[in-house]
PDB file of C-alpha atoms in Angstrom:
ATOM      1  CA  ASN A  29      51.436  40.819 -14.152  1.00  0.00           C
ATOM      2  CA  ALA A  30      49.301  37.613 -13.899  1.00  0.00           C
ATOM      3  CA  GLY A  31      49.710  36.100 -17.268  1.00  0.00           C
ATOM      4  CA  VAL A  32      47.730  32.833 -17.507  1.00  0.00           C
ATOM      5  CA  THR A  33      45.899  31.858 -14.461  1.00  0.00           C
ATOM      6  CA  GLN A  34      44.307  28.442 -13.960  1.00  0.00           C
ATOM      7  CA  THR A  35      41.748  27.555 -11.314  1.00  0.00           C
ATOM      8  CA  PRO A  36      41.570  25.130  -9.433  1.00  0.00           C
ATOM      9  CA  LYS A  37      45.021  24.075  -8.903  1.00  0.00           C
ATOM     10  CA  PHE A  38      44.172  20.694  -7.472  1.00  0.00           C
ATOM     11  CA  ARG A  39      40.956  18.531  -7.646  1.00  0.00           C
ATOM     12  CA  VAL A  40      39.969  15.059  -6.834  1.00  0.00           C
ATOM     13  CA  LEU A  41      36.892  13.656  -8.357  1.00  0.00           C
ATOM     14  CA  LYS A  42      34.909  10.372  -8.309  1.00  0.00           C
ATOM     15  CA  THR A  43      34.172   8.634 -11.620  1.00  0.00           C
ATOM     16  CA  GLY A  44      31.011  10.111 -13.317  1.00  0.00           C
ATOM     17  CA  GLN A  45      31.228  13.468 -11.584  1.00  0.00           C
ATOM     18  CA  SER A  46      31.444  16.660 -13.745  1.00  0.00           C
ATOM     19  CA  MET A  47      33.611  19.795 -13.299  1.00  0.00           C
ATOM     20  CA  THR A  48      34.932  22.893 -15.235  1.00  0.00           C
ATOM     21  CA  LEU A  49      38.364  24.062 -15.228  1.00  0.00           C
ATOM     22  CA  LEU A  50      38.920  27.737 -15.745  1.00  0.00           C
ATOM     23  CA  CYS A  51      41.697  29.531 -17.610  1.00  0.00           C
ATOM     24  CA  ALA A  52      42.138  33.375 -17.520  1.00  0.00           C
ATOM     25  CA  GLN A  53      44.724  35.432 -19.535  1.00  0.00           C
ATOM     26  CA  ASP A  54      45.232  39.191 -19.091  1.00  0.00           C
ATOM     27  CA  MET A  55      47.377  39.650 -22.273  1.00  0.00           C
ATOM     28  CA  ASN A  56      44.658  40.197 -24.778  1.00  0.00           C
ATOM     29  CA  HIS A  57      45.767  37.008 -26.614  1.00  0.00           C
ATOM     30  CA  GLU A  58      43.519  35.629 -29.420  1.00  0.00           C
ATOM     31  CA  TYR A  59      44.528  32.033 -29.270  1.00  0.00           C
ATOM     32  CA  MET A  60      44.047  29.803 -26.311  1.00  0.00           C
ATOM     33  CA  TYR A  61      44.766  26.110 -25.739  1.00  0.00           C
ATOM     34  CA  TRP A  62      44.083  23.230 -23.397  1.00  0.00           C
ATOM     35  CA  TYR A  63      46.682  20.426 -23.048  1.00  0.00           C
ATOM     36  CA  ARG A  64      47.026  17.420 -20.866  1.00  0.00           C
ATOM     37  CA  GLN A  65      50.415  16.119 -19.642  1.00  0.00           C
ATOM     38  CA  ASP A  66      50.907  12.561 -18.951  1.00  0.00           C
ATOM     39  CA  PRO A  67      54.157  10.866 -17.925  1.00  0.00           C
ATOM     40  CA  GLY A  68      56.299   9.980 -20.903  1.00  0.00           C
ATOM     41  CA  MET A  69      53.961  11.693 -23.470  1.00  0.00           C
ATOM     42  CA  GLY A  70      54.678  15.279 -23.171  1.00  0.00           C
ATOM     43  CA  LEU A  71      51.947  17.673 -23.701  1.00  0.00           C
ATOM     44  CA  ARG A  72      48.922  16.759 -25.956  1.00  0.00           C
ATOM     45  CA  LEU A  73      46.363  19.232 -27.284  1.00  0.00           C
ATOM     46  CA  ILE A  74      42.812  18.717 -26.276  1.00  0.00           C
ATOM     47  CA  HIS A  75      40.990  21.750 -27.697  1.00  0.00           C
ATOM     48  CA  TYR A  76      41.978  25.199 -28.770  1.00  0.00           C
ATOM     49  CA  SER A  77      40.358  28.533 -29.704  1.00  0.00           C
ATOM     50  CA  VAL A  78      41.368  31.064 -32.258  1.00  0.00           C
ATOM     51  CA  GLY A  79      39.188  33.907 -30.845  1.00  0.00           C
ATOM     52  CA  GLU A  80      36.196  34.749 -28.649  1.00  0.00           C
ATOM     53  CA  GLY A  81      33.097  32.321 -29.595  1.00  0.00           C
ATOM     54  CA  THR A  82      35.323  29.934 -31.433  1.00  0.00           C
ATOM     55  CA  THR A  83      36.573  26.389 -30.501  1.00  0.00           C
ATOM     56  CA  ALA A  84      38.123  23.472 -32.262  1.00  0.00           C
ATOM     57  CA  LYS A  85      39.348  19.951 -31.457  1.00  0.00           C
ATOM     58  CA  GLY A  86      42.941  19.068 -30.918  1.00  0.00           C
ATOM     59  CA  GLU A  87      44.703  15.807 -30.763  1.00  0.00           C
ATOM     60  CA  VAL A  88      42.799  14.256 -27.833  1.00  0.00           C
ATOM     61  CA  PRO A  89      39.321  15.845 -27.497  1.00  0.00           C
ATOM     62  CA  ASP A  90      37.101  12.943 -26.465  1.00  0.00           C
ATOM     63  CA  GLY A  91      35.508  13.267 -23.084  1.00  0.00           C
ATOM     64  CA  TYR A  92      35.976  17.072 -23.003  1.00  0.00           C
ATOM     65  CA  ASN A  93      34.084  20.128 -23.950  1.00  0.00           C
ATOM     66  CA  VAL A  94      35.329  23.769 -24.036  1.00  0.00           C
ATOM     67  CA  SER A  95      33.935  27.291 -24.344  1.00  0.00           C
ATOM     68  CA  ARG A  96      35.243  30.729 -25.051  1.00  0.00           C
ATOM     69  CA  LEU A  97      32.403  33.177 -24.327  1.00  0.00           C
ATOM     70  CA  LYS A  98      34.760  35.870 -23.480  1.00  0.00           C
ATOM     71  CA  LYS A  99      38.275  36.619 -24.980  1.00  0.00           C
ATOM     72  CA  GLN A 100      40.097  36.333 -21.779  1.00  0.00           C
ATOM     73  CA  ASN A 101      38.569  33.091 -20.566  1.00  0.00           C
ATOM     74  CA  PHE A 102      38.776  29.396 -21.793  1.00  0.00           C
ATOM     75  CA  LEU A 103      36.906  26.732 -19.981  1.00  0.00           C
ATOM     76  CA  LEU A 104      37.421  23.128 -20.158  1.00  0.00           C
ATOM     77  CA  GLY A 105      34.622  20.847 -19.017  1.00  0.00           C
ATOM     78  CA  LEU A 106      34.484  17.153 -18.016  1.00  0.00           C
ATOM     79  CA  GLU A 107      30.872  15.932 -18.249  1.00  0.00           C
ATOM     80  CA  SER A 108      31.451  12.514 -16.883  1.00  0.00           C
ATOM     81  CA  ALA A 109      34.944  12.112 -15.337  1.00  0.00           C
ATOM     82  CA  ALA A 110      36.704   8.788 -16.079  1.00  0.00           C
ATOM     83  CA  PRO A 111      40.048   7.508 -14.391  1.00  0.00           C
ATOM     84  CA  SER A 112      41.734   7.757 -17.872  1.00  0.00           C
ATOM     85  CA  GLN A 113      41.325  11.690 -17.401  1.00  0.00           C
ATOM     86  CA  THR A 114      43.587  11.761 -14.439  1.00  0.00           C
ATOM     87  CA  SER A 115      46.275  14.113 -15.526  1.00  0.00           C
ATOM     88  CA  VAL A 116      47.836  17.597 -15.219  1.00  0.00           C
ATOM     89  CA  TYR A 117      45.951  20.013 -17.384  1.00  0.00           C
ATOM     90  CA  PHE A 118      47.661  23.175 -18.784  1.00  0.00           C
ATOM     91  CA  CYS A 119      46.217  26.206 -20.408  1.00  0.00           C
ATOM     92  CA  ALA A 120      48.297  28.271 -22.832  1.00  0.00           C
ATOM     93  CA  SER A 121      47.633  31.444 -24.710  1.00  0.00           C
ATOM     94  CA  VAL A 122      49.398  33.198 -27.672  1.00  0.00           C
ATOM     95  CA  LYS A 123      48.848  36.562 -29.305  1.00  0.00           C
ATOM     96  CA  GLY A 124      47.923  35.328 -32.769  1.00  0.00           C
ATOM     97  CA  GLU A 125      48.497  33.198 -35.683  1.00  0.00           C
ATOM     98  CA  THR A 126      52.238  33.895 -36.223  1.00  0.00           C
ATOM     99  CA  SER A 127      53.839  30.759 -35.462  1.00  0.00           C
ATOM    100  CA  ASN A 128      57.035  32.253 -34.035  1.00  0.00           C
ATOM    101  CA  GLN A 129      55.201  33.606 -30.970  1.00  0.00           C
ATOM    102  CA  PRO A 130      55.858  31.536 -27.985  1.00  0.00           C
ATOM    103  CA  GLN A 131      52.776  30.320 -26.000  1.00  0.00           C
ATOM    104  CA  HIS A 132      52.591  31.352 -22.496  1.00  0.00           C
ATOM    105  CA  PHE A 133      51.493  28.624 -19.981  1.00  0.00           C
ATOM    106  CA  GLY A 134      49.624  28.580 -16.692  1.00  0.00           C
ATOM    107  CA  ASP A 135      50.962  26.685 -13.660  1.00  0.00           C
ATOM    108  CA  GLY A 136      48.519  23.608 -14.303  1.00  0.00           C
ATOM    109  CA  THR A 137      45.627  21.942 -12.657  1.00  0.00           C
ATOM    110  CA  ARG A 138      46.344  18.557 -11.072  1.00  0.00           C
ATOM    111  CA  LEU A 139      43.269  16.354 -11.576  1.00  0.00           C
ATOM    112  CA  SER A 140      42.778  12.873 -10.092  1.00  0.00           C
ATOM    113  CA  ILE A 141      39.774  10.767 -10.842  1.00  0.00           C
ATOM    114  CA  LEU A 142      39.046   7.887  -8.501  1.00  0.00           C
TER     115      LEU A 142
ATOM    116  CA  ALA B  10      53.909  13.510 -39.940  1.00  0.00           C
ATOM    117  CA  GLN B  11      55.195  16.192 -37.685  1.00  0.00           C
ATOM    118  CA  SER B  12      56.871  14.918 -34.460  1.00  0.00           C
ATOM    119  CA  VAL B  13      59.464  15.782 -31.969  1.00  0.00           C
ATOM    120  CA  THR B  14      61.728  13.148 -30.324  1.00  0.00           C
ATOM    121  CA  GLN B  15      63.828  13.669 -27.136  1.00  0.00           C
ATOM    122  CA  PRO B  16      65.707  10.392 -26.975  1.00  0.00           C
ATOM    123  CA  ASP B  17      66.810  10.698 -23.281  1.00  0.00           C
ATOM    124  CA  ILE B  18      63.994  10.237 -20.778  1.00  0.00           C
ATOM    125  CA  HIS B  19      66.176  10.859 -17.913  1.00  0.00           C
ATOM    126  CA  ILE B  20      69.636  12.386 -17.491  1.00  0.00           C
ATOM    127  CA  THR B  21      71.768  12.823 -14.404  1.00  0.00           C
ATOM    128  CA  VAL B  22      74.724  15.166 -14.156  1.00  0.00           C
ATOM    129  CA  SER B  23      76.912  16.438 -11.491  1.00  0.00           C
ATOM    130  CA  GLU B  24      76.755  19.967 -10.437  1.00  0.00           C
ATOM    131  CA  GLY B  25      79.308  22.002 -12.484  1.00  0.00           C
ATOM    132  CA  ALA B  26      79.276  19.562 -15.331  1.00  0.00           C
ATOM    133  CA  SER B  27      78.237  20.397 -18.867  1.00  0.00           C
ATOM    134  CA  LEU B  28      74.951  19.391 -20.184  1.00  0.00           C
ATOM    135  CA  GLU B  29      73.501  18.561 -23.587  1.00  0.00           C
ATOM    136  CA  LEU B  30      69.811  17.663 -24.069  1.00  0.00           C
ATOM    137  CA  ARG B  31      68.951  16.163 -27.469  1.00  0.00           C
ATOM    138  CA  CYS B  32      66.090  17.110 -29.669  1.00  0.00           C
ATOM    139  CA  ASN B  33      65.211  15.840 -33.130  1.00  0.00           C
ATOM    140  CA  TYR B  34      62.213  16.981 -35.172  1.00  0.00           C
ATOM    141  CA  SER B  35      60.381  16.081 -38.237  1.00  0.00           C
ATOM    142  CA  TYR B  36      58.465  18.897 -39.830  1.00  0.00           C
ATOM    143  CA  GLY B  37      57.559  19.632 -43.474  1.00  0.00           C
ATOM    144  CA  ALA B  38      58.284  23.438 -43.552  1.00  0.00           C
ATOM    145  CA  THR B  39      60.656  25.716 -41.986  1.00  0.00           C
ATOM    146  CA  PRO B  40      60.429  24.997 -38.303  1.00  0.00           C
ATOM    147  CA  TYR B  41      60.067  27.219 -35.385  1.00  0.00           C
ATOM    148  CA  LEU B  42      61.801  25.679 -32.323  1.00  0.00           C
ATOM    149  CA  PHE B  43      61.444  26.255 -28.829  1.00  0.00           C
ATOM    150  CA  TRP B  44      62.792  24.798 -25.401  1.00  0.00           C
ATOM    151  CA  TYR B  45      60.593  25.050 -22.336  1.00  0.00           C
ATOM    152  CA  VAL B  46      61.489  24.104 -18.794  1.00  0.00           C
ATOM    153  CA  GLN B  47      59.062  22.776 -16.172  1.00  0.00           C
ATOM    154  CA  SER B  48      60.214  22.903 -12.449  1.00  0.00           C
ATOM    155  CA  PRO B  49      58.300  20.502 -10.122  1.00  0.00           C
ATOM    156  CA  GLY B  50      54.753  21.687  -9.543  1.00  0.00           C
ATOM    157  CA  GLN B  51      55.059  24.538 -12.024  1.00  0.00           C
ATOM    158  CA  GLY B  52      53.942  25.396 -15.559  1.00  0.00           C
ATOM    159  CA  LEU B  53      56.212  25.646 -18.643  1.00  0.00           C
ATOM    160  CA  GLN B  54      58.643  28.591 -18.933  1.00  0.00           C
ATOM    161  CA  LEU B  55      60.258  29.516 -22.229  1.00  0.00           C
ATOM    162  CA  LEU B  56      63.976  29.125 -22.249  1.00  0.00           C
ATOM    163  CA  LEU B  57      64.779  30.005 -25.840  1.00  0.00           C
ATOM    164  CA  LYS B  58      63.417  30.014 -29.309  1.00  0.00           C
ATOM    165  CA  TYR B  59      64.779  29.883 -32.794  1.00  0.00           C
ATOM    166  CA  PHE B  60      62.958  31.283 -35.804  1.00  0.00           C
ATOM    167  CA  SER B  61      65.597  32.294 -38.335  1.00  0.00           C
ATOM    168  CA  GLY B  62      69.134  33.696 -38.696  1.00  0.00           C
ATOM    169  CA  ASP B  63      71.950  32.597 -36.486  1.00  0.00           C
ATOM    170  CA  THR B  64      71.673  28.982 -35.796  1.00  0.00           C
ATOM    171  CA  LEU B  65      73.072  29.259 -32.195  1.00  0.00           C
ATOM    172  CA  VAL B  66      70.466  30.919 -29.933  1.00  0.00           C
ATOM    173  CA  GLN B  67      70.955  32.127 -26.373  1.00  0.00           C
ATOM    174  CA  GLY B  68      68.240  31.820 -23.843  1.00  0.00           C
ATOM    175  CA  ILE B  69      67.657  32.569 -20.225  1.00  0.00           C
ATOM    176  CA  LYS B  70      69.550  30.931 -17.165  1.00  0.00           C
ATOM    177  CA  GLY B  71      72.731  30.567 -19.254  1.00  0.00           C
ATOM    178  CA  PHE B  72      71.138  27.960 -21.825  1.00  0.00           C
ATOM    179  CA  GLU B  73      71.836  27.895 -25.457  1.00  0.00           C
ATOM    180  CA  ALA B  74      70.794  25.828 -28.343  1.00  0.00           C
ATOM    181  CA  GLU B  75      72.071  25.120 -31.831  1.00  0.00           C
ATOM    182  CA  PHE B  76      69.753  24.413 -34.906  1.00  0.00           C
ATOM    183  CA  LYS B  77      71.235  21.971 -37.313  1.00  0.00           C
ATOM    184  CA  ARG B  78      69.136  21.706 -40.406  1.00  0.00           C
ATOM    185  CA  SER B  79      71.071  18.824 -41.897  1.00  0.00           C
ATOM    186  CA  GLN B  80      70.589  16.759 -38.763  1.00  0.00           C
ATOM    187  CA  SER B  81      66.952  17.988 -38.059  1.00  0.00           C
ATOM    188  CA  SER B  82      68.232  18.710 -34.433  1.00  0.00           C
ATOM    189  CA  PHE B  83      67.944  21.565 -31.926  1.00  0.00           C
ATOM    190  CA  ASN B  84      70.100  20.365 -28.915  1.00  0.00           C
ATOM    191  CA  LEU B  85      69.995  22.350 -25.692  1.00  0.00           C
ATOM    192  CA  ARG B  86      73.325  23.024 -23.960  1.00  0.00           C
ATOM    193  CA  LYS B  87      74.668  24.655 -20.708  1.00  0.00           C
ATOM    194  CA  PRO B  88      78.350  24.684 -19.987  1.00  0.00           C
ATOM    195  CA  SER B  89      77.994  24.362 -16.023  1.00  0.00           C
ATOM    196  CA  VAL B  90      74.902  22.990 -14.470  1.00  0.00           C
ATOM    197  CA  HIS B  91      73.547  24.370 -11.199  1.00  0.00           C
ATOM    198  CA  TRP B  92      71.549  22.344  -8.673  1.00  0.00           C
ATOM    199  CA  SER B  93      68.587  24.682  -9.492  1.00  0.00           C
ATOM    200  CA  ASP B  94      68.569  23.387 -13.062  1.00  0.00           C
ATOM    201  CA  ALA B  95      66.867  20.196 -11.872  1.00  0.00           C
ATOM    202  CA  ALA B  96      63.721  20.070 -13.908  1.00  0.00           C
ATOM    203  CA  GLU B  97      61.911  18.609 -16.863  1.00  0.00           C
ATOM    204  CA  TYR B  98      62.785  19.977 -20.353  1.00  0.00           C
ATOM    205  CA  PHE B  99      60.560  19.930 -23.292  1.00  0.00           C
ATOM    206  CA  CYS B 100      61.604  20.669 -26.825  1.00  0.00           C
ATOM    207  CA  ALA B 101      58.726  21.841 -29.145  1.00  0.00           C
ATOM    208  CA  VAL B 102      58.343  22.674 -32.878  1.00  0.00           C
ATOM    209  CA  GLY B 103      55.711  25.311 -33.925  1.00  0.00           C
ATOM    210  CA  GLY B 104      54.021  26.215 -37.120  1.00  0.00           C
ATOM    211  CA  VAL B 105      50.770  27.386 -38.497  1.00  0.00           C
ATOM    212  CA  ALA B 106      48.717  24.519 -39.356  1.00  0.00           C
ATOM    213  CA  GLY B 107      44.925  24.577 -40.235  1.00  0.00           C
ATOM    214  CA  GLY B 108      44.916  28.256 -39.403  1.00  0.00           C
ATOM    215  CA  TYR B 109      46.172  28.116 -36.009  1.00  0.00           C
ATOM    216  CA  ASN B 110      49.421  28.490 -34.059  1.00  0.00           C
ATOM    217  CA  LYS B 111      50.397  24.738 -33.365  1.00  0.00           C
ATOM    218  CA  LEU B 112      53.030  23.450 -30.975  1.00  0.00           C
ATOM    219  CA  ILE B 113      54.215  19.841 -31.092  1.00  0.00           C
ATOM    220  CA  PHE B 114      55.974  18.729 -27.934  1.00  0.00           C
ATOM    221  CA  GLY B 115      58.564  16.064 -27.308  1.00  0.00           C
ATOM    222  CA  ALA B 116      58.041  13.695 -24.380  1.00  0.00           C
ATOM    223  CA  GLY B 117      60.356  15.645 -22.240  1.00  0.00           C
ATOM    224  CA  THR B 118      63.866  14.858 -20.613  1.00  0.00           C
ATOM    225  CA  ARG B 119      64.017  14.840 -16.709  1.00  0.00           C
ATOM    226  CA  LEU B 120      67.327  16.216 -15.599  1.00  0.00           C
ATOM    227  CA  ALA B 121      68.655  15.449 -12.030  1.00  0.00           C
ATOM    228  CA  VAL B 122      71.703  17.212 -10.736  1.00  0.00           C
ATOM    229  CA  HIS B 123      73.938  15.550  -8.125  1.00  0.00           C
ATOM    230  CA  PRO B 124      75.754  17.884  -5.578  1.00  0.00           C
TER     231      PRO B 124
END
């Protein structure tokens, strides 16, 4: 039972490089999310998707793009990485709109931008 | 504005001692409340959740939390802490906003356990 799987787990980039983080879920969930976690700030929502082919901005979307071409996958892209994007990134998914459903989280991607 | 406050950034307790982690929220509607735990290098695991009904909810690993509407609080408790409980704990409030299932997280409380 894989749940939510994030790849890669660790990555070091140089400023200006680009990369894509992949999130895959096998629970047939409609909603998927990308968060970033920084010390003392909890988790902040970057982008989210309410279904295949749809994406929307969250609280801190600048510098990131996302795509949801398949229901089970949600990709987070950094076009030109900046040191301020050094963080731990978490993907989450939930079945649907009902807000009493808990979100399921991946194990995170630790990204360092030099 | 919707928000979650966890007043304690770090807490240290001795193994076997009781634990209470505080959480206060601000939310315009009936809140759905969650506690998650994050062990070092891991993702977030759901400990417990409150939607309605009994204000004292039981979770995994011997944790419980009490919803107090009058105090806008949802404090997490455990009668006897084990060394394996050392982790970071996040309180979150959920709701449907703008047509999607939205979670707002507190900044977290890091728990250290002395042997």
